[in-house]
Amino acid sequence: MAFYLVDYENVNTEGLQGVEQLTAADEVIIFYSEHADRLTFDLHRRLNESKAQIHYFKVGACKKNALDFQLVSYLGYLIAQNSGQSFYIISHDTGFQSVVRFWSEQQITVVQTGELQPAQQPAQAPKDPL
């Protein structure tokens, strides 16, 4: 099971590439605002065909970073409710790196990537230099 928290304002439709490959055990949580509240027909079709559970959160108070704060708050809630699961922030916003570091210090892995597709690839073991 994996949780994908999508900063739709930042990544738009490109960030959801690969949603159709997710499983029924996965959840995609899309955070959007009035600045980014449109889907293409292609993306709409792929979201409907995805086996993953899809949730939408419209961020109301569109102050600077309001969406980011709500996404991070929800991430903390998910971590508390679902220990041992995989967590991904889908965004190019470098501000999320402080959140990734914070959770790493708590022994919780949170990965940030720009789209769903690379997040689904299994981690590669480091190559032995010898």
mmCIF file of C-alpha atoms in Angstrom:
data_model
loop_
_atom_site.group_PDB
_atom_site.id
_atom_site.type_symbol
_atom_site.label_atom_id
_atom_site.label_comp_id
_atom_site.label_asym_id
_atom_site.label_seq_id
_atom_site.Cartn_x
_atom_site.Cartn_y
_atom_site.Cartn_z
ATOM 1 C CA MET A 1 0.000 0.000 0.000
ATOM 2 C CA ALA A 2 1.227 3.473 -0.854
ATOM 3 C CA PHE A 3 -0.127 6.972 -0.331
ATOM 4 C CA TYR A 4 0.513 9.569 -3.034
ATOM 5 C CA LEU A 5 -0.153 13.176 -1.993
ATOM 6 C CA VAL A 6 -0.333 15.275 -5.156
ATOM 7 C CA ASP A 7 0.382 19.016 -5.250
ATOM 8 C CA TYR A 8 -1.795 19.444 -8.350
ATOM 9 C CA GLU A 9 -1.215 23.189 -8.379
ATOM 10 C CA ASN A 10 2.471 22.427 -8.930
ATOM 11 C CA VAL A 11 2.513 19.325 -11.152
ATOM 12 C CA ASN A 12 -0.853 19.479 -12.936
ATOM 13 C CA THR A 13 -1.768 16.585 -15.258
ATOM 14 C CA GLU A 14 1.872 15.548 -15.812
ATOM 15 C CA GLY A 15 2.243 14.669 -12.138
ATOM 16 C CA LEU A 16 -0.417 11.982 -12.428
ATOM 17 C CA GLN A 17 1.349 10.018 -15.175
ATOM 18 C CA GLY A 18 1.144 6.354 -14.193
ATOM 19 C CA VAL A 19 -2.046 6.581 -12.105
ATOM 20 C CA GLU A 20 -3.552 3.805 -14.220
ATOM 21 C CA GLN A 21 -0.796 1.428 -13.014
ATOM 22 C CA LEU A 22 -1.634 1.729 -9.317
ATOM 23 C CA THR A 23 -3.310 -1.073 -7.392
ATOM 24 C CA ALA A 24 -6.491 -1.176 -5.331
ATOM 25 C CA ALA A 25 -4.333 -0.961 -2.197
ATOM 26 C CA ASP A 26 -2.986 2.479 -3.212
ATOM 27 C CA GLU A 27 -4.477 5.878 -2.442
ATOM 28 C CA VAL A 28 -3.997 9.082 -4.408
ATOM 29 C CA ILE A 29 -4.872 12.299 -2.610
ATOM 30 C CA ILE A 30 -5.056 15.261 -4.985
ATOM 31 C CA PHE A 31 -4.773 18.721 -3.446
ATOM 32 C CA TYR A 32 -5.950 21.439 -5.828
ATOM 33 C CA SER A 33 -7.042 25.057 -5.739
ATOM 34 C CA GLU A 34 -8.978 27.517 -7.859
ATOM 35 C CA HIS A 35 -5.668 28.199 -9.646
ATOM 36 C CA ALA A 36 -5.483 24.576 -10.778
ATOM 37 C CA ASP A 37 -8.895 22.937 -10.927
ATOM 38 C CA ARG A 38 -9.107 21.535 -14.453
ATOM 39 C CA LEU A 39 -8.650 17.998 -15.767
ATOM 40 C CA THR A 40 -8.177 16.915 -19.352
ATOM 41 C CA PHE A 41 -10.529 14.264 -20.697
ATOM 42 C CA ASP A 42 -7.554 11.898 -20.927
ATOM 43 C CA LEU A 43 -6.638 12.383 -17.269
ATOM 44 C CA HIS A 44 -10.278 12.084 -16.216
ATOM 45 C CA ARG A 45 -10.487 8.747 -18.050
ATOM 46 C CA ARG A 46 -7.232 7.473 -16.489
ATOM 47 C CA LEU A 47 -8.363 8.470 -12.982
ATOM 48 C CA ASN A 48 -11.667 6.631 -13.483
ATOM 49 C CA GLU A 49 -9.895 3.545 -14.801
ATOM 50 C CA SER A 50 -7.338 3.471 -12.002
ATOM 51 C CA LYS A 51 -7.799 0.764 -9.386
ATOM 52 C CA ALA A 52 -6.426 3.131 -6.728
ATOM 53 C CA GLN A 53 -8.673 5.045 -4.388
ATOM 54 C CA ILE A 54 -8.723 8.675 -5.529
ATOM 55 C CA HIS A 55 -9.525 11.518 -3.118
ATOM 56 C CA TYR A 56 -9.763 15.238 -3.862
ATOM 57 C CA PHE A 57 -9.194 18.141 -1.493
ATOM 58 C CA LYS A 58 -9.945 21.635 -2.709
ATOM 59 C CA VAL A 59 -7.876 24.178 -0.814
ATOM 60 C CA GLY A 60 -10.150 27.100 -0.022
ATOM 61 C CA ALA A 61 -8.022 29.866 1.479
ATOM 62 C CA CYS A 62 -5.663 30.501 -1.395
ATOM 63 C CA LYS A 63 -2.936 32.265 0.515
ATOM 64 C CA LYS A 64 0.674 31.604 -0.385
ATOM 65 C CA ASN A 65 1.577 27.996 0.526
ATOM 66 C CA ALA A 66 -1.941 27.186 1.815
ATOM 67 C CA LEU A 67 -2.067 24.047 -0.310
ATOM 68 C CA ASP A 68 1.404 22.972 0.878
ATOM 69 C CA PHE A 69 0.448 23.360 4.540
ATOM 70 C CA GLN A 70 -2.728 21.340 4.131
ATOM 71 C CA LEU A 71 -0.900 18.604 2.197
ATOM 72 C CA VAL A 72 1.796 18.341 4.881
ATOM 73 C CA SER A 73 -0.788 18.330 7.662
ATOM 74 C CA TYR A 74 -2.653 15.488 5.967
ATOM 75 C CA LEU A 75 0.634 13.624 5.456
ATOM 76 C CA GLY A 76 1.225 13.699 9.228
ATOM 77 C CA TYR A 77 -2.286 12.364 9.818
ATOM 78 C CA LEU A 78 -1.731 9.529 7.323
ATOM 79 C CA ILE A 79 1.600 8.602 8.881
ATOM 80 C CA ALA A 80 -0.005 8.429 12.339
ATOM 81 C CA GLN A 81 -2.841 6.230 11.041
ATOM 82 C CA ASN A 82 -0.794 3.985 8.693
ATOM 83 C CA SER A 83 2.607 3.170 10.129
ATOM 84 C CA GLY A 84 4.825 1.014 7.943
ATOM 85 C CA GLN A 85 3.284 2.188 4.659
ATOM 86 C CA SER A 86 4.911 4.089 1.779
ATOM 87 C CA PHE A 87 4.366 7.840 1.460
ATOM 88 C CA TYR A 88 5.052 10.015 -1.582
ATOM 89 C CA ILE A 89 4.728 13.746 -2.159
ATOM 90 C CA ILE A 90 4.186 14.446 -5.851
ATOM 91 C CA SER A 91 5.525 17.959 -6.411
ATOM 92 C CA HIS A 92 8.484 19.851 -7.848
ATOM 93 C CA ASP A 93 8.317 22.336 -4.946
ATOM 94 C CA THR A 94 11.682 22.152 -3.158
ATOM 95 C CA GLY A 95 10.080 23.399 0.058
ATOM 96 C CA PHE A 96 8.857 19.861 0.721
ATOM 97 C CA GLN A 97 12.451 18.691 1.214
ATOM 98 C CA SER A 98 12.360 19.974 4.799
ATOM 99 C CA VAL A 99 9.355 17.709 5.432
ATOM 100 C CA VAL A 100 11.150 14.737 3.841
ATOM 101 C CA ARG A 101 14.173 15.382 6.108
ATOM 102 C CA PHE A 102 11.996 15.770 9.205
ATOM 103 C CA TRP A 103 10.280 12.429 8.678
ATOM 104 C CA SER A 104 13.578 10.768 7.811
ATOM 105 C CA GLU A 105 14.873 11.826 11.241
ATOM 106 C CA GLN A 106 11.798 10.088 12.716
ATOM 107 C CA GLN A 107 12.672 6.886 10.803
ATOM 108 C CA ILE A 108 9.723 7.371 8.398
ATOM 109 C CA THR A 109 10.428 7.339 4.684
ATOM 110 C CA VAL A 110 8.685 10.001 2.651
ATOM 111 C CA VAL A 111 9.755 10.334 -0.978
ATOM 112 C CA GLN A 112 9.263 13.426 -3.096
ATOM 113 C CA THR A 113 9.068 13.116 -6.863
ATOM 114 C CA GLY A 114 7.562 15.082 -9.744
ATOM 115 C CA GLU A 115 5.186 12.377 -10.971
ATOM 116 C CA LEU A 116 3.596 9.108 -9.917
ATOM 117 C CA GLN A 117 5.400 6.909 -12.417
ATOM 118 C CA PRO A 118 8.953 7.064 -10.944
ATOM 119 C CA ALA A 119 7.532 6.666 -7.450
ATOM 120 C CA GLN A 120 6.240 3.227 -8.413
ATOM 121 C CA GLN A 121 9.664 1.891 -9.405
ATOM 122 C CA PRO A 122 11.313 -0.297 -6.753
ATOM 123 C CA ALA A 123 14.329 1.281 -5.111
ATOM 124 C CA GLN A 124 17.616 0.153 -6.612
ATOM 125 C CA ALA A 125 20.217 -1.270 -4.259
ATOM 126 C CA PRO A 126 23.492 0.681 -4.402
ATOM 127 C CA LYS A 127 26.061 -0.949 -6.657
ATOM 128 C CA ASP A 128 29.103 -2.430 -4.979
ATOM 129 C CA PRO A 129 32.090 -0.299 -6.096
ATOM 130 C CA LEU A 130 34.378 -3.364 -6.172
#
